[in-house]
XYZ file of C-alpha atoms in Angstrom:
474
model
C 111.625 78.378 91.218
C 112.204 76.347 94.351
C 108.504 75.415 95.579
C 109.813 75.482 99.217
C 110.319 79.108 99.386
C 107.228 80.202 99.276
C 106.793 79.148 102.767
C 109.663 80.904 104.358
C 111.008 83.458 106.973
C 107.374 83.700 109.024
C 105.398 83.433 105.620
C 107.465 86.325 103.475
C 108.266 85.174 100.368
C 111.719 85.767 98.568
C 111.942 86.140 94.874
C 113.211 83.430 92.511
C 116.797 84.140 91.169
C 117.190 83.631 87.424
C 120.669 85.247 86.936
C 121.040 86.411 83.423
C 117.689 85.811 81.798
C 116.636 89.037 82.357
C 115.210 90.920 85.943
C 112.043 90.963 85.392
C 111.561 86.753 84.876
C 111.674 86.589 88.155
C 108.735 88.743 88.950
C 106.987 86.763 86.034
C 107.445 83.358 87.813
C 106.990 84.364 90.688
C 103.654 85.469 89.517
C 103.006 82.159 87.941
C 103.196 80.345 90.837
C 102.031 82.406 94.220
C 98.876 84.168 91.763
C 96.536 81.962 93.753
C 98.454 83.041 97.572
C 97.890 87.117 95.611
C 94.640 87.049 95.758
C 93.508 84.994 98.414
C 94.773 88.031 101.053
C 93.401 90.814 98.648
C 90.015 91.789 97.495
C 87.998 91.023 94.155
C 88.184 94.386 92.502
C 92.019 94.496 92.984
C 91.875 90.633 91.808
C 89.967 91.263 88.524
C 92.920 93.855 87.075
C 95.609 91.236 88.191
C 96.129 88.954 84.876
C 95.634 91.848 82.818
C 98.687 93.631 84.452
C 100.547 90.239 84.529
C 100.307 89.980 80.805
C 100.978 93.633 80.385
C 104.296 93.573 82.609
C 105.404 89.843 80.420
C 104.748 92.322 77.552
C 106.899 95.486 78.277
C 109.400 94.335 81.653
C 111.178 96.681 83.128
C 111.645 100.153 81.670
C 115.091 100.639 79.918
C 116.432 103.866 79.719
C 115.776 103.808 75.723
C 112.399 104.495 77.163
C 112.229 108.340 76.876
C 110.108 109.182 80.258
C 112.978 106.617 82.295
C 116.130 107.563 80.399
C 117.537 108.983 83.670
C 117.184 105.965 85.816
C 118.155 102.283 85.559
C 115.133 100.581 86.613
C 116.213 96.976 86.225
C 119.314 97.145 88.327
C 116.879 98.496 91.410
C 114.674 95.330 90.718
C 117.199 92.655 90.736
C 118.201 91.881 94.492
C 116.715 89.683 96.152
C 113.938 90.897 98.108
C 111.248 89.267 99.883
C 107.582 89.968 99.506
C 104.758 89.396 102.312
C 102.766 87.753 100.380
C 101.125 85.461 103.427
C 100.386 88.841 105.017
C 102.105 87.687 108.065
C 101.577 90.291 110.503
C 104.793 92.687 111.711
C 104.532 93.232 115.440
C 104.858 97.113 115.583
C 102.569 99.468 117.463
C 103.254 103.010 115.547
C 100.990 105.219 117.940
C 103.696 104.247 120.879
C 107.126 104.085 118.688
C 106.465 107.434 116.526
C 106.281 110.768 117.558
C 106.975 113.067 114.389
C 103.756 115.056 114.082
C 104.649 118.512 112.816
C 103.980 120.610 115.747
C 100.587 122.815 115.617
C 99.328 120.956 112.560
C 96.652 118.952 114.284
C 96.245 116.539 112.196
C 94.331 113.381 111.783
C 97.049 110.511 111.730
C 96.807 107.597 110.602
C 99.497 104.748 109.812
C 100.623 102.617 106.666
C 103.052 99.628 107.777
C 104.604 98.246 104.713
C 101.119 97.944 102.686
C 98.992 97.826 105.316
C 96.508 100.027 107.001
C 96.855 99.981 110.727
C 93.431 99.867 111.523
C 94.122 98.610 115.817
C 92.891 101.762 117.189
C 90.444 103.615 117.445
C 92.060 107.070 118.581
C 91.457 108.563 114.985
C 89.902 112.210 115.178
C 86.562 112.347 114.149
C 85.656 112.763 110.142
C 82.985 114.443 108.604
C 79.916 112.051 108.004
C 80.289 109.765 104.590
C 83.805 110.650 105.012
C 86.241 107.144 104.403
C 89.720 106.439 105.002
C 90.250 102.739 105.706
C 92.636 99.870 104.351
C 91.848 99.722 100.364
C 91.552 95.704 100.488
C 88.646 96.153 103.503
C 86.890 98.291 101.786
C 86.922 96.821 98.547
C 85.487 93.666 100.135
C 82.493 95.765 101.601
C 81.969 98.056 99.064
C 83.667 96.405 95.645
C 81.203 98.835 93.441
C 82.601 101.612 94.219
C 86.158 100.541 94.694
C 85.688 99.401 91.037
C 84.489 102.108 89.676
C 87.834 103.830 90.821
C 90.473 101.296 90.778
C 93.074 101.340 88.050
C 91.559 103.283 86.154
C 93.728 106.108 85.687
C 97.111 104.052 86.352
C 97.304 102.306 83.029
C 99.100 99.258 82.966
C 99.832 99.056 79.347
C 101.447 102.251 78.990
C 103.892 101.565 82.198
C 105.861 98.195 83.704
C 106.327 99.441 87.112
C 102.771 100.046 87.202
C 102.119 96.992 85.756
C 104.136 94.882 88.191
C 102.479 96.832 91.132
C 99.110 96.227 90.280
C 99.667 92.392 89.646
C 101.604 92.418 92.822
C 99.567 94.476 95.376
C 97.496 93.152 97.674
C 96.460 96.450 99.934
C 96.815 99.920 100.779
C 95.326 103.330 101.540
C 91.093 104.039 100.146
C 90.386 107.932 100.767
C 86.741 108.942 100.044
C 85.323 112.342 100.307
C 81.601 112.844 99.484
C 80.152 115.406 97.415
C 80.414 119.038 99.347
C 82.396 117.782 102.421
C 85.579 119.741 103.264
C 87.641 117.651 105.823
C 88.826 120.902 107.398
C 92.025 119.321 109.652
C 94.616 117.897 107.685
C 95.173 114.183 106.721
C 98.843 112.553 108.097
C 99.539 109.490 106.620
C 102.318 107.926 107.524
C 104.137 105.320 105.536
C 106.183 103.092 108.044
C 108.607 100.172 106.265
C 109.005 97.699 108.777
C 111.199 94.136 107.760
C 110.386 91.126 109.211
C 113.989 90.302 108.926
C 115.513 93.141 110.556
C 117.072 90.815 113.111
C 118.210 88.446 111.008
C 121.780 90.310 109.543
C 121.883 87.092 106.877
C 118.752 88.278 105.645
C 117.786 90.246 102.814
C 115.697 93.126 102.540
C 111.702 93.685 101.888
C 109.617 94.957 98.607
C 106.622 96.498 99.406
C 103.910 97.352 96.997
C 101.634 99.840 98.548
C 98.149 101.414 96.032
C 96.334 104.413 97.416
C 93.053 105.384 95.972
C 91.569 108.915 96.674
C 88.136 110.098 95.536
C 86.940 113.304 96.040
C 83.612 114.031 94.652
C 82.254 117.390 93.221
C 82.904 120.080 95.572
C 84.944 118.188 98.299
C 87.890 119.564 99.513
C 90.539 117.807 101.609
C 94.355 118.175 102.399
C 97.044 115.089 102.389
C 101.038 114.794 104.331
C 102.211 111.521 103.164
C 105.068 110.391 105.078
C 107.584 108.232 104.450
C 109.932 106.906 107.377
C 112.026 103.577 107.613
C 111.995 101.695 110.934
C 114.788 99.103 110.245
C 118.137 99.822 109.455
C 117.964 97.113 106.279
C 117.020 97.680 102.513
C 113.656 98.475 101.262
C 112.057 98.821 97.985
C 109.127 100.441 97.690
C 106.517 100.688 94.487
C 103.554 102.589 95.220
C 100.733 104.060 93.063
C 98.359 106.610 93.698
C 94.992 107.318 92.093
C 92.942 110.792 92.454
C 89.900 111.495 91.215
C 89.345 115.280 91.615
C 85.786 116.391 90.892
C 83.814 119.613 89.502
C 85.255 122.096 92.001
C 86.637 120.035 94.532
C 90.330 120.746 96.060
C 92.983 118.300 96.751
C 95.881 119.744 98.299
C 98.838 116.599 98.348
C 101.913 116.903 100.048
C 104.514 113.884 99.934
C 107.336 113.694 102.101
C 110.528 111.529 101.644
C 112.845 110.759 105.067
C 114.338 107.210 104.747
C 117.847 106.061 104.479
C 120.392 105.055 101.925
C 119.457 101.608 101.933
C 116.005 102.878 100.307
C 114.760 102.139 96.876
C 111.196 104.206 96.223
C 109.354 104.387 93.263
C 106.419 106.153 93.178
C 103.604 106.983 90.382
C 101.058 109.420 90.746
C 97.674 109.878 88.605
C 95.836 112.488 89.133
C 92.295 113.360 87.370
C 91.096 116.699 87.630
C 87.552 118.136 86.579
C 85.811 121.600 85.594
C 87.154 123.542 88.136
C 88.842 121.826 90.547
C 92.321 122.793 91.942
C 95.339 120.599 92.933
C 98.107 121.453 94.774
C 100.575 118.329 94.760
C 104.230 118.553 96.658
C 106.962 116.281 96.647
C 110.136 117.201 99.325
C 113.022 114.741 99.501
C 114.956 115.036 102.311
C 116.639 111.592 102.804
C 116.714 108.503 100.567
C 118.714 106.339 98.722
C 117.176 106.187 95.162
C 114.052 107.828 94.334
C 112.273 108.048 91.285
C 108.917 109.905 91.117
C 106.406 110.164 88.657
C 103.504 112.053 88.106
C 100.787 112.110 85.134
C 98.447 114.784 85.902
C 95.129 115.217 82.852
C 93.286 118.450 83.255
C 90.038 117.305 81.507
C 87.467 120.173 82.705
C 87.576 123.134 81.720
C 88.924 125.902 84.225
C 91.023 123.591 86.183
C 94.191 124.791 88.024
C 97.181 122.902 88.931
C 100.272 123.393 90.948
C 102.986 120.837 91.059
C 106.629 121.892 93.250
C 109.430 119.773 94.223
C 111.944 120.229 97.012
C 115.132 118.044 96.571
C 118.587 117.848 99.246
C 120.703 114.928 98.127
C 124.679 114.437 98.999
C 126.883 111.391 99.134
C 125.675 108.666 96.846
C 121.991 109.480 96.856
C 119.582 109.573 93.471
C 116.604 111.416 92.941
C 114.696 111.454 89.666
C 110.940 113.421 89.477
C 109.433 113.040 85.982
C 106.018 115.134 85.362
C 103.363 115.249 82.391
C 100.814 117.858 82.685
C 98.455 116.899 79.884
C 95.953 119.841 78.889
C 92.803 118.624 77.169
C 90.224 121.287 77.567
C 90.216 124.891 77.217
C 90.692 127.609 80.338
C 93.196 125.672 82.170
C 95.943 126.269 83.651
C 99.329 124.469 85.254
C 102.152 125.905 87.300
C 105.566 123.676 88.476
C 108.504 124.818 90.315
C 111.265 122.126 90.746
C 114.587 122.657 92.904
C 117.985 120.697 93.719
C 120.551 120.890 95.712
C 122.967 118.081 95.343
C 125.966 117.544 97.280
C 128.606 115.244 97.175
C 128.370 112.682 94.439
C 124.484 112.678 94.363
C 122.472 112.813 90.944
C 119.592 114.489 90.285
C 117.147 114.547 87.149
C 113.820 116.306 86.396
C 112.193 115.993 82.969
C 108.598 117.902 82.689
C 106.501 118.068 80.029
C 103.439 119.714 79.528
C 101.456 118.325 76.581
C 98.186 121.293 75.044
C 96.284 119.303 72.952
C 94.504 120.737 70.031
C 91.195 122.124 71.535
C 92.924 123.078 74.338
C 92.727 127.058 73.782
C 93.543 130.029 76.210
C 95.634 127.458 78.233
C 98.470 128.776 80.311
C 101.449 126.765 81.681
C 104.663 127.680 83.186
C 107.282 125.500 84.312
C 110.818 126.290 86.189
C 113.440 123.714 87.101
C 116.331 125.547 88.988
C 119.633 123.723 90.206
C 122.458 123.872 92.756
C 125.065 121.631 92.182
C 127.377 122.145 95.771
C 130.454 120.426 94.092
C 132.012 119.291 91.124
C 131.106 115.949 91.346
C 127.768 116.208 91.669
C 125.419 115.573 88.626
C 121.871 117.112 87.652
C 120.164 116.010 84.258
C 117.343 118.526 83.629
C 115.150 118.210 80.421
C 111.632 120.615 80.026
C 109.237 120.129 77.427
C 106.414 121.504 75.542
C 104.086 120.021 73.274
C 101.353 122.478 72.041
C 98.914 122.405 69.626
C 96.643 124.661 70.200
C 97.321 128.431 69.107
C 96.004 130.701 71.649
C 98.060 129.637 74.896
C 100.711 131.263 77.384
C 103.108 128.709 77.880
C 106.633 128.861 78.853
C 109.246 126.667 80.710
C 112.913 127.599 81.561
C 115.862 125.316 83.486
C 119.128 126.461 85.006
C 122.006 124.542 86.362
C 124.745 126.193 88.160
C 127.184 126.193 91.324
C 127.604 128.342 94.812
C 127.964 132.465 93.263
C 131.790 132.661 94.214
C 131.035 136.543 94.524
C 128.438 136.189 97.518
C 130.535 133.440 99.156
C 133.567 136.461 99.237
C 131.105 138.882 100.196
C 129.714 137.037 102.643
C 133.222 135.787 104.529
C 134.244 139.192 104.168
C 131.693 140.190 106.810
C 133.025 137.299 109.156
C 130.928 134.853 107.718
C 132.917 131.292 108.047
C 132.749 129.772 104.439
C 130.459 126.745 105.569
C 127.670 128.700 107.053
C 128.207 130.818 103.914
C 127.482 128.334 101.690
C 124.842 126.886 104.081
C 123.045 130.079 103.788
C 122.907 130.427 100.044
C 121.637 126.626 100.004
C 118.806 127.623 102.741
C 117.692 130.557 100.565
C 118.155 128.770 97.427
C 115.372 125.770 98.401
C 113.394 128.051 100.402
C 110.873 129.249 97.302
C 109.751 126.114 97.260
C 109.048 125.971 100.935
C 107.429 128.977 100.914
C 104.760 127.926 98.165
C 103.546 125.267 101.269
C 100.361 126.395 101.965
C 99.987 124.751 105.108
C 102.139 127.551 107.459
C 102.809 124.805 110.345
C 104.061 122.514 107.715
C 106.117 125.360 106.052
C 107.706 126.204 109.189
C 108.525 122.735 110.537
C 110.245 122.781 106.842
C 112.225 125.575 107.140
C 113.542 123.766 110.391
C 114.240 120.104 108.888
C 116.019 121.715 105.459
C 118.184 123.927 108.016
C 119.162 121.005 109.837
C 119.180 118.646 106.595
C 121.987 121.109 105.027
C 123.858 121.103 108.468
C 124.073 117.131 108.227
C 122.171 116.685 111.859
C 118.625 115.188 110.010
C 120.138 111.791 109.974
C 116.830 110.327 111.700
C 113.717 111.813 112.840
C 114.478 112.887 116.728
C 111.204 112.180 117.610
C 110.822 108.888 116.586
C 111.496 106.071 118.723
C 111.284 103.252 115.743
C 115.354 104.124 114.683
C 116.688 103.882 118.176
């Protein structure tokens, strides 16, 4: 690796290129040499998982697709451009309180910002939280309060068992810390939003930006507290995103965890979820895609107290070239639990799709009950959807039962529906709309699930190419 480009393009630092010894060396040299740079601009709890994740990621790489949970996705090939990383946390001019404007209308929500990594912590507009209540930059935090940041902190996102989250957690220097005390309910909804801005957006000779983002939510027993993650791109220029997210759900607490996708083709976002859930406690977790370029999400959910309740649903709308990929384990350990998914697609052009679930009962986990539906549209022929449910039970006293389906446009309420004047593009748009819509209308959050209804209408009818009310694209 050249030692002068470390310092480079207002302190961002491109990766090494070591064509045909493999994608990840890269990532492993450039460890080598900018470890020291890491951790100066991060905190010690973050710092004290770093070599550990290094040596995992040397150990494992990159994910093939022999691996079974990333058989559907080539993770290497979305690793080896050239991108550059901040790793000098040079600071992107960009003032997201003046340039966006997307708040879902009637949500009221407390809104905060993400640019790239980093928590936008210049103003001091943010609504007011209930007392003990914290939602701050990750690497702050950790710095004034490294106890309980490492009490938390990868603790559920094992590195051994995953590369990607390997290489994020050796790699990541901030991010999102969400706290919720024992018995506090943060009644008005959280708004995150994740902003990718590229320091080299102006320069056309210049590549594009990796960004490796770690969010960290605790909510202790009895907390309750809602989540709209957010993702937008301000610059016109490629992006690759890892991000991992930690929750610790206690004894009856109530995470509700919505995750919304609207970037551009140029977008590469991988994204692994852990979630921890205790006697009790309920999760309601929702991924929508609604623009991208490849996407590959992953959650690993572990009921571990009895009486738990889960509910996992994903919204997909892909066409041209675009790739989504959601991969789920519910993991039942206890007894008196219970896990519902609902997964659709609609894929257009020459997009691909792929959902593989599996819910895993483990021995003692008795009276456990677990359904899980992945349902299909493929608009034309060329359009691909790999769909794979599992179950692994061992227990003998469960309800447990998972179904997939993969099929095109009924022919017979396309005829029906032109022969009632019906032009055959609204026709089809129709059938799409209701198609999605059961997903939609499992959003429990009714302004959300209206705005919803309103961005997948105009997503089908090709006018959601960027967010109208945000002033970052223009």
């Amino acid at each position: 690796m050249d030692k002068d480009r470390i310092q480079h393009n207002n302190d961002t630092t491109p990766l090494p290129d070591r064509e045909g010894q493999g994608e990840s060396l890269q990532y492993i040299e450039l460890y080598q040499q900018a470890r020291g740079l890491i951790s100066s601009h991060s905190a010690e709890p973050m710092n004290a998982v770093r070599d550990e994740a290094f040596e995992d990621f040397k150990a494992q790489g990159f994910p093939s697709k022999k691996v079974e949970r990333y058989k559907y996705t080539d993770m290497a090939s979305l690793f080896e451009p050239d991108y550059g990383l901040n790793l000098n946390r040079f600071e992107i001019p960009v003032d997201p309180y003046q340039a966006f404007r997307c708040d879902v209308p009637n949500l009221s929500t407390s809104l905060y910002f993400v640019v790239n990594d980093s928590f936008y912590g210049n103003d001091k507009r943010h609504s007011s939280l209930p007392e003990g209540v914290i939602i701050d930059s990750l690497c702050k935090m950790a710095q004034e309060n490294p106890d309980l940041i490492g009490n938390y902190y990868a603790k559920l996102a094992k590195t051994s068992e995953d590369g990607i989250t390997a290489l994020n957690t050796m790699l990541a220097q901030d991010g999102l810390f969400v706290y919720v005390p024992r018995g506090i309910k943060v009644d008005r909804c959280v708004q995150v939003i994740n902003i990718l801005k590229s320091p080299f957006a102006s320069k056309q000779a210049e590549g594009g930006l990796m960004v490796n983002r770690r969010v960290l939510i605790v909510l202790e027993e009895g907390a309750e507290a809602k989540f709209l993650f957010c993702d937008h791109a301000a610059d016109d220029c490629p992006f690759l995103t890892t991000q991992v997210i930690e929750a610790f759900v206690g004894d009856d607490a109530k995470l509700d965890l919505y995750c919304m996708e609207e970037t551009h083709a140029k977008n590469v976002r991988v994204s692994n979820v852990y979630i921890d859930q205790q006697r009790n406690s309920k999760v309601n977790h929702n991924v929508i895609t609604l623009h991208n370029g490849v996407t590959r999400n992953k959650l690993d959910l572990d009921l571990n107290g009895e009486g738990a309740e889960c509910s996992c649903n994903g919204c997909v709308i892909a066409d041209k070239r675009q790739h989504v990929d959601n991969n789920t384990l519910i993991t039942h350990r206890v007894p008196h639990c219970t896990s519902e998914e609902l997964y659709k697609y609609v894929l257009d052009g020459e997009a691909v799709g792929a959902f593989a679930g599996k819910v895993f009962v483990a021995h003692d986990a008795q009276k456990t009950t677990s359904q899980m539906t992945n349902q299909n549209l493929c608009a034309t022929k060329t359009a691909r959807m790999f769909t794979q449910p599992m179950l692994e039970i061992y227990a003998d006293d469960v309800k447990c039962a998972h179904g997939s389906t993969v099929g095109q446009l009924n022919d017979t309420a396309l005829f029906y529906m032109q022969q009632r004047g019906i032009s055959v593009k609204e026709a089809k748009l129709l059938l799409e709309f209701a198609f999605i819509n059961e997903v939609v209308d499992k959003m429990e959050l009714i302004p959300l699930r209206d705005r919803l209804h309103y961005l997948v209408e105009q997503r089908f009818r090709g006018q959601l190419s960027k967010c109208e009310g945000c002033r970052l694209c223009h």
